[in-house]
Tab-separated table of C-alpha atoms in Angstrom:
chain	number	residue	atom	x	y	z
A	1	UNK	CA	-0.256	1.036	-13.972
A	2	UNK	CA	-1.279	-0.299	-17.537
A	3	UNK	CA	2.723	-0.797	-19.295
A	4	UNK	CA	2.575	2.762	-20.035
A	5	UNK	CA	1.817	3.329	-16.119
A	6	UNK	CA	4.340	1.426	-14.885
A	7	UNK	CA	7.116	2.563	-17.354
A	8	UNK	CA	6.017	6.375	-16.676
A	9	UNK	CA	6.628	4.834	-12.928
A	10	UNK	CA	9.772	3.360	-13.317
A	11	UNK	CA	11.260	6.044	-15.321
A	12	UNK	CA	10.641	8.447	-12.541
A	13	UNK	CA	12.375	6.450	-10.143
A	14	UNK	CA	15.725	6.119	-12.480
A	15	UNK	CA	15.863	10.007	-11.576
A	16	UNK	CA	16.028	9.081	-8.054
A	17	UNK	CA	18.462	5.994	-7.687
A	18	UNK	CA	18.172	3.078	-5.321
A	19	UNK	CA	17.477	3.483	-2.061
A	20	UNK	CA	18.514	2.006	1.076
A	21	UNK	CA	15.833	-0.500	1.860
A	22	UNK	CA	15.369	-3.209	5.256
A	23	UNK	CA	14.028	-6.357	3.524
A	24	UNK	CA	12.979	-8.441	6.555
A	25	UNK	CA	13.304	-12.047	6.749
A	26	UNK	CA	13.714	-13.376	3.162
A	27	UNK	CA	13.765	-16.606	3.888
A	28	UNK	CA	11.412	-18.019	0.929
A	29	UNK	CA	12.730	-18.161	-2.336
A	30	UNK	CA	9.809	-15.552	-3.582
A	31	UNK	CA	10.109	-12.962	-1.016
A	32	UNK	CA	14.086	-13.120	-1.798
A	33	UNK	CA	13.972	-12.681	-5.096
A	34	UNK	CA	11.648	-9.653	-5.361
A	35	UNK	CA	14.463	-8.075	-3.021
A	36	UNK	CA	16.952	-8.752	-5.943
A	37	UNK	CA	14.852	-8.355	-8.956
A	38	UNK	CA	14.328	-4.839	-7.285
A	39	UNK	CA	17.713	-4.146	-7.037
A	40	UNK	CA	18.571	-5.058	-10.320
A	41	UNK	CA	16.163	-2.668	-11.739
A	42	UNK	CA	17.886	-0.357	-9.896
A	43	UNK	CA	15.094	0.689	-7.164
A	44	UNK	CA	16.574	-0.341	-3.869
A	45	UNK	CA	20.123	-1.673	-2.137
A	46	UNK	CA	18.787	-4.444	0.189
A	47	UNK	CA	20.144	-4.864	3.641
A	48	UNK	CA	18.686	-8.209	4.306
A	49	UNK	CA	17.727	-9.185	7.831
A	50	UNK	CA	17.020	-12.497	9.198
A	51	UNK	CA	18.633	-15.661	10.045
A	52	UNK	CA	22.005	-15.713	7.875
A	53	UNK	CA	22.248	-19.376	7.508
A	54	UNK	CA	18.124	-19.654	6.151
A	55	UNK	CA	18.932	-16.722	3.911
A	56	UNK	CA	22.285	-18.207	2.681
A	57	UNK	CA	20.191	-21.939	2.032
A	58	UNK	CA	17.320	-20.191	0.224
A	59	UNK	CA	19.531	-18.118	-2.202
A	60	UNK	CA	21.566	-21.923	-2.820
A	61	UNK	CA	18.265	-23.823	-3.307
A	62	UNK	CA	16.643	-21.079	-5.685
A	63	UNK	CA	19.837	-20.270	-7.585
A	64	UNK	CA	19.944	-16.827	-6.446
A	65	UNK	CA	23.110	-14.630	-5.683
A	66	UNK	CA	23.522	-12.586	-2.815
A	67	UNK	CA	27.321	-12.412	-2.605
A	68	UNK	CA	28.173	-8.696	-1.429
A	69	UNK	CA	24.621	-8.165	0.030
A	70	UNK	CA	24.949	-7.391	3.289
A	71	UNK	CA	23.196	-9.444	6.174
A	72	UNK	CA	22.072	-8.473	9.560
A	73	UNK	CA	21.977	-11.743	10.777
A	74	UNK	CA	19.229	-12.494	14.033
A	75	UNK	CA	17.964	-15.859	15.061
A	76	UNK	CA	14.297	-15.782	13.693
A	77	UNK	CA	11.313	-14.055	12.339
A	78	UNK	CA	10.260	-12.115	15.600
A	79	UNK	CA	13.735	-10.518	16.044
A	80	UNK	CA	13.983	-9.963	12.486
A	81	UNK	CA	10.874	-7.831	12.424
A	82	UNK	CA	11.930	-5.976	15.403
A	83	UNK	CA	16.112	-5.180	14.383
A	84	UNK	CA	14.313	-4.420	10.671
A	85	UNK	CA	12.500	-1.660	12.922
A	86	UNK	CA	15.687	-0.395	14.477
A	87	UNK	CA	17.649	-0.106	11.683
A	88	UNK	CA	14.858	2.587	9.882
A	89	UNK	CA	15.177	4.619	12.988
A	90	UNK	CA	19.045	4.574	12.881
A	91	UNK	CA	18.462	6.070	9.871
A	92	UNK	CA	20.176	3.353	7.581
A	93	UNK	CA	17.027	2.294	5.351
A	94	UNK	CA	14.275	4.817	3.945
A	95	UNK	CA	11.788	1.940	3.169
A	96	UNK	CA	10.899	-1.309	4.620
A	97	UNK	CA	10.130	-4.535	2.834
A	98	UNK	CA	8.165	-7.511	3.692
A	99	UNK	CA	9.282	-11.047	3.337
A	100	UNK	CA	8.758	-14.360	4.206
A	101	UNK	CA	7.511	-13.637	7.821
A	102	UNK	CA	3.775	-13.088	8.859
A	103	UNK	CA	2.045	-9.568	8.557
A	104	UNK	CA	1.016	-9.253	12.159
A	105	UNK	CA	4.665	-9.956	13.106
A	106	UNK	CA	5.689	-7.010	11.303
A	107	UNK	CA	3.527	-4.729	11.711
A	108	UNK	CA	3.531	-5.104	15.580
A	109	UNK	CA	6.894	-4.332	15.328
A	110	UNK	CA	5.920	-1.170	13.055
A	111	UNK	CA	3.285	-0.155	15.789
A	112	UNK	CA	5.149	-0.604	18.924
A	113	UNK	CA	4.677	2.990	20.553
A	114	UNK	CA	8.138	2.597	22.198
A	115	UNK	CA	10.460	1.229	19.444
A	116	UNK	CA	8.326	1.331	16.235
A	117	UNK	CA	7.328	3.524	13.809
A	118	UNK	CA	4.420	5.268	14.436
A	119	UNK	CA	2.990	8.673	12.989
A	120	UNK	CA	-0.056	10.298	14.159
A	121	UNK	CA	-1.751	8.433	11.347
A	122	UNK	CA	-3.141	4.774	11.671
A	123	UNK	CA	-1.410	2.491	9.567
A	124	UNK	CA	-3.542	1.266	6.695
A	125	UNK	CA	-2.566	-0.800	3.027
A	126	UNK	CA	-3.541	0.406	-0.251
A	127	UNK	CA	-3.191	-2.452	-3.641
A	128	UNK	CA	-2.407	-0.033	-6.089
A	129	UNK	CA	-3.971	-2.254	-9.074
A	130	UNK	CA	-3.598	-2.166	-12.402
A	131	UNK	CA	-7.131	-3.309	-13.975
A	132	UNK	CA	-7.454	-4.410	-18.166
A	133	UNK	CA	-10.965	-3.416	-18.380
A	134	UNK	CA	-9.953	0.180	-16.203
A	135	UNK	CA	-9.113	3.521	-17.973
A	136	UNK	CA	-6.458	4.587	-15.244
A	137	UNK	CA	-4.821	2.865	-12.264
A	138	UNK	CA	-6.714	2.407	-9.484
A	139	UNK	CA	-6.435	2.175	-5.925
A	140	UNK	CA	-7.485	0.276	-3.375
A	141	UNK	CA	-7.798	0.766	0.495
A	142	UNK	CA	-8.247	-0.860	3.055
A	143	UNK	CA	-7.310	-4.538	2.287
A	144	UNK	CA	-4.839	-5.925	4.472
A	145	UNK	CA	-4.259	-4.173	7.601
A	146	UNK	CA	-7.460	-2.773	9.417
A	147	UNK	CA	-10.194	-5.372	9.795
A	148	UNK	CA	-13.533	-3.323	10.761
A	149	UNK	CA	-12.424	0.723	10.841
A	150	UNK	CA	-14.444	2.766	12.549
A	151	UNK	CA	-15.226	6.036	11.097
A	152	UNK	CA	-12.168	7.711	12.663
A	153	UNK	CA	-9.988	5.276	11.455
A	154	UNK	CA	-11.767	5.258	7.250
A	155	UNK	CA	-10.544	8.938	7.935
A	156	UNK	CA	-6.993	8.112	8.675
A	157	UNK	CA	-7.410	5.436	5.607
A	158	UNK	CA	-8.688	8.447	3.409
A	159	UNK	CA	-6.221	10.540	4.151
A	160	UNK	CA	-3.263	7.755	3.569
A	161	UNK	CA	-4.119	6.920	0.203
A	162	UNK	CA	-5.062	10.709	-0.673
A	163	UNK	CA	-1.314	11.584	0.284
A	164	UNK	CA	0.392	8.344	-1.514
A	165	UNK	CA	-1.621	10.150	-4.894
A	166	UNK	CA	-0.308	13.436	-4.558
A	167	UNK	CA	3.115	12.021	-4.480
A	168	UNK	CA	2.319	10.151	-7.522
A	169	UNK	CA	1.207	13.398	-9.075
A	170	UNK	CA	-2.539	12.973	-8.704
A	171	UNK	CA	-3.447	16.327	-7.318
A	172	UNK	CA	-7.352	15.752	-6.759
A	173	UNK	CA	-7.725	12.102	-6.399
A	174	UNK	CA	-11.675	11.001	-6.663
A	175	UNK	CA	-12.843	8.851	-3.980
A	176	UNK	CA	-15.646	6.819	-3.926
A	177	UNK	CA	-16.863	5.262	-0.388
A	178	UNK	CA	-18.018	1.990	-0.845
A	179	UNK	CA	-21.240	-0.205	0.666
A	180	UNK	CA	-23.318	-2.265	-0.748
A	181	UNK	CA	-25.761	0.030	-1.506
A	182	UNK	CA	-25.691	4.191	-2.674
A	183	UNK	CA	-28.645	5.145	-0.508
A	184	UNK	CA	-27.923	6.213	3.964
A	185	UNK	CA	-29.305	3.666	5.877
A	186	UNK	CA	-28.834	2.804	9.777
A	187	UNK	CA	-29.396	-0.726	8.832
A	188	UNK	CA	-25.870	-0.761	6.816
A	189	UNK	CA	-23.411	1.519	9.190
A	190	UNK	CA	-20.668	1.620	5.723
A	191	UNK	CA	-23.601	3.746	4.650
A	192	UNK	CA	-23.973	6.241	7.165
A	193	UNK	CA	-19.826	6.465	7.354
A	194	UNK	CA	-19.226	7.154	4.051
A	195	UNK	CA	-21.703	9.465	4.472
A	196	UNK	CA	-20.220	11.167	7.534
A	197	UNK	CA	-16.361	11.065	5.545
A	198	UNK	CA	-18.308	13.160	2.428
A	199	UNK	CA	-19.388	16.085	5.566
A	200	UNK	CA	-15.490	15.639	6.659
A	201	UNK	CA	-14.399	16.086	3.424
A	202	UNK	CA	-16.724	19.257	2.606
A	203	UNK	CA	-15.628	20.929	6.070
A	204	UNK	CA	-11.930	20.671	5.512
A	205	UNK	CA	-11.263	17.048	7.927
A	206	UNK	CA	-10.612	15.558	5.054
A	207	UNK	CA	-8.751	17.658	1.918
A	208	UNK	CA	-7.187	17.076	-1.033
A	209	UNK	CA	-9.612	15.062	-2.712
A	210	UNK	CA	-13.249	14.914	-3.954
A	211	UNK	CA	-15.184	12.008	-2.314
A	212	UNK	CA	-18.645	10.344	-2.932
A	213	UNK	CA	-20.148	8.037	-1.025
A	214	UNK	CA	-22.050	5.563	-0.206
A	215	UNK	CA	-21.924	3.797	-3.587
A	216	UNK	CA	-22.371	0.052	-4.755
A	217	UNK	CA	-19.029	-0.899	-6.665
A	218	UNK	CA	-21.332	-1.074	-10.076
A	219	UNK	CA	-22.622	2.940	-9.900
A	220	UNK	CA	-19.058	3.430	-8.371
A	221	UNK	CA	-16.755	1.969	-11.012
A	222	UNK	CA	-19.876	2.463	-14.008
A	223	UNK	CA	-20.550	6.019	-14.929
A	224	UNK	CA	-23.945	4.665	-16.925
A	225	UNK	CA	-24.685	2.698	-14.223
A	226	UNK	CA	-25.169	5.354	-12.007
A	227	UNK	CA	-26.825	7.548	-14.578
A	228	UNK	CA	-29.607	4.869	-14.724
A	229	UNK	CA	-30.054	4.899	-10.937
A	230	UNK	CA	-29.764	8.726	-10.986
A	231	UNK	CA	-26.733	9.574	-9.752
A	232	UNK	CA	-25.199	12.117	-10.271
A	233	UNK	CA	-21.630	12.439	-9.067
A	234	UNK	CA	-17.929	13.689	-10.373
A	235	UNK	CA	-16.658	10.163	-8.833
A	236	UNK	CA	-18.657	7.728	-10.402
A	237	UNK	CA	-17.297	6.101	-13.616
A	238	UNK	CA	-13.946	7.633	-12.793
A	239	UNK	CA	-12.936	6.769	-8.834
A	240	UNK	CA	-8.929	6.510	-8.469
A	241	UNK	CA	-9.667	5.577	-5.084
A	242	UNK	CA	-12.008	2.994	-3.674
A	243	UNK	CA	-12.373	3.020	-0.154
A	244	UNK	CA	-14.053	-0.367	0.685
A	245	UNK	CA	-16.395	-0.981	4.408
A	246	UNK	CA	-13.935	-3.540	5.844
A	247	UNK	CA	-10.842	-5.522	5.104
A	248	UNK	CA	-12.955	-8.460	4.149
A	249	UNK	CA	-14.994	-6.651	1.408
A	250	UNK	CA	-11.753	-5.233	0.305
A	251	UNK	CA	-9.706	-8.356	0.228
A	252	UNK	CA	-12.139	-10.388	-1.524
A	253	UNK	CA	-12.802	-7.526	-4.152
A	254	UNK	CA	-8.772	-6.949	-4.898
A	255	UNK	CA	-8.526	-10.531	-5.599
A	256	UNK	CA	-11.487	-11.268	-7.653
A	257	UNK	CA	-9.632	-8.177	-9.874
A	258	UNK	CA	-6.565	-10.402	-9.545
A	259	UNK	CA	-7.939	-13.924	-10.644
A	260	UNK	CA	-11.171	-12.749	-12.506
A	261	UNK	CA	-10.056	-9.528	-14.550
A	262	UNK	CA	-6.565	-10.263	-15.120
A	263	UNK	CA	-5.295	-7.253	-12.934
A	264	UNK	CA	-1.930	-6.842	-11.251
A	265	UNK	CA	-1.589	-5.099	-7.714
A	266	UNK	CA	0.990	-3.758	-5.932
A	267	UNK	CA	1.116	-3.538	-2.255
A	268	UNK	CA	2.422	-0.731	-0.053
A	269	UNK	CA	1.019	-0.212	3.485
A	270	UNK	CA	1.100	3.799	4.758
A	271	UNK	CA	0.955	5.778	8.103
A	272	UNK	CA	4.605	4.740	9.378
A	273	UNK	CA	7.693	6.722	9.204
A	274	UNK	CA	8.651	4.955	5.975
A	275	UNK	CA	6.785	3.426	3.133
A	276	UNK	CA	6.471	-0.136	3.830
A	277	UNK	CA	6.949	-2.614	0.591
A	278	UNK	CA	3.634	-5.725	1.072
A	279	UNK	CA	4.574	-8.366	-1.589
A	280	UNK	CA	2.701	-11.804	-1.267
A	281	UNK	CA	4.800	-15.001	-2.058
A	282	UNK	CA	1.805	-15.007	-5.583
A	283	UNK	CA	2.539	-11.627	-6.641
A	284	UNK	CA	3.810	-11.879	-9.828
A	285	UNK	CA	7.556	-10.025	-10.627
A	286	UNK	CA	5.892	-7.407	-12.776
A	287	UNK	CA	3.548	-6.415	-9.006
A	288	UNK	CA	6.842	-6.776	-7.077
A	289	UNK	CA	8.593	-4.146	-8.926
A	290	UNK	CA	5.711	-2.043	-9.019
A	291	UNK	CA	5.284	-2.408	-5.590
A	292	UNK	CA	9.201	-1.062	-4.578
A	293	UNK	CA	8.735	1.286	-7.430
A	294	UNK	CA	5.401	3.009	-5.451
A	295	UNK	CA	7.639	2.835	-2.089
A	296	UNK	CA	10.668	4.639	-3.689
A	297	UNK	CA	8.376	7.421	-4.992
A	298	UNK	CA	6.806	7.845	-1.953
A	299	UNK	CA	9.987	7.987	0.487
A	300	UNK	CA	11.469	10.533	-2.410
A	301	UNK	CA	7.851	12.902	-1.811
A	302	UNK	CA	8.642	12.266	2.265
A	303	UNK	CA	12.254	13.581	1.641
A	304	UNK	CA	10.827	16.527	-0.188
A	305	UNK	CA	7.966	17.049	2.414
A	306	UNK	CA	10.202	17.321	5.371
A	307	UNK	CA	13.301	18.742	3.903
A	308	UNK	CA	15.394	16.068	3.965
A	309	UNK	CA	18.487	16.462	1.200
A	310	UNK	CA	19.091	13.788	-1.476
């Protein structure tokens, strides 16, 4: 999502209008207006949930309007997280948004096996990042939601992001499997996962995509740099997926491509019956549109996928 990526993005979704979308306590000037710039660019039609009164005061101290929005009003962040739930599985939003309230809090709502919004999937985030010094965009996973996966759950991960890029189009997404190192080793378990994903993907557990793995981020993201270390691999040099060992590795990477290369990432966390919309409070507006734009895509490919009419 270079300009011409994110116009190419946003001119797709002008073909498929806003959507209904449960923004979840906005009650910091930031996570509000990412709601609103979204709905001016004509992504989403917020139904804002959360204390009325905080909402109202926020909007009035950062000069924002929300006159005509309409506001489930509940008494805090816990019960905002939990009526933002209900009111996807009534059926009145298609995605959910993030605000101002912690990530756990959310997605413990999201994963309640009573009242949330499971799938069979685990739930995972992807930053879909838009990198200067990269020749497409390119996609992160997992940096936000599971801490250490096991091999079952990289899987799940795998299989997330796969399906976000076939809705964007992306029919054979490359995926390189990341560790510190490209050679299997018992002494760095990333190794012998990524490993174990490349069988999965070769036998079928895994389709859709063409991964590689283990690999360092340089032989990864460097096609000479694995040609010197004698690689040879359809991934490396050109990976639209990186599928990092743990969230640390994958947090810390996202943001040194933030804050040291200049890139912009949006934020959209998978495996629930909706897209879910991640901002952060520092995401800049540019990320935050790009972000709602990725979710609006997505819950337009879920419509498609199971049928359900515009």
């Amino acid at each position: 999502m270079s300009l011409d990526h994110y116009q190419a993005l946003l001119n797709r979704c002008a073909e498929i209008g806003p959507l209904p979308t449960i923004v979840v306590h906005p009650c910091e000037a930031n996570a509000l207006r990412g709601a609103l710039e979204a709905t001016q660019a004509g992504l989403i039609t917020p139904i804002l949930v959360g204390p009325r009164q905080k909402i109202a005061a926020t909007a009035s101290e950062a000069g924002l309007d929300i006159d005509g929005l309409t506001v489930e009003d509940v008494p805090h962040s816990h019960a905002a997280a939990e009526r933002g739930v209900a009111l996807i599985r009534q059926g009145r939003g298609e995605l959910l948004m993030k605000g101002s309230l912690h990530s756990d809090e959310l997605l413990h709502a999201v994963a309640d096996r009573e009242n949330g919004l499971r799938t069979e999937r685990r739930l995972s985030h992807v930053f879909a990042m838009s990198v200067p010094s990269y020749h497409k965009p390119l996609f992160v996973t997992d940096a936000a939601v599971n801490i250490f996966p096991g091999l079952e759950d990289k899987a799940d991960i795998c299989r997330n992001a796969i399906q976000m890029l076939h809705s964007l189009g992306i029919d054979q997404p490359k995926v390189a499997l990341l560790s510190a190192v490209e050679t299997v080793t018992a002494k760095l378990p990333s190794t012998l996962e990524a490993a174990a994903l490349v069988v999965m993907s070769r036998r079928g557990q895994i389709d859709g995509a063409l991964l590689d793995g283990p690999l360092a981020f340089d032989n990864a993201i460097n096609a000479e740099a694995a040609r010197v270390k004698g690689i040879h691999s359809e991934v490396a040099g050109d990976p639209d997926i990186l599928l990092v060992p743990d969230m640390e590795a994958g947090n810390i990477l996202a943001k040194q491509l933030i804050y040291l290369a200049g890139a912009e990432a949006a934020g959209i966390v998978l495996g629930a019956r909706v897209p879910i919309v991640f901002t952060s409070r520092a995401d800049s507006p540019r990320a935050r549109i790009a972000s709602c734009g990725l979710a609006v895509l997505l819950a337009e490919a879920r419509r498609a996928r199971l049928g359900i009419p515009v």
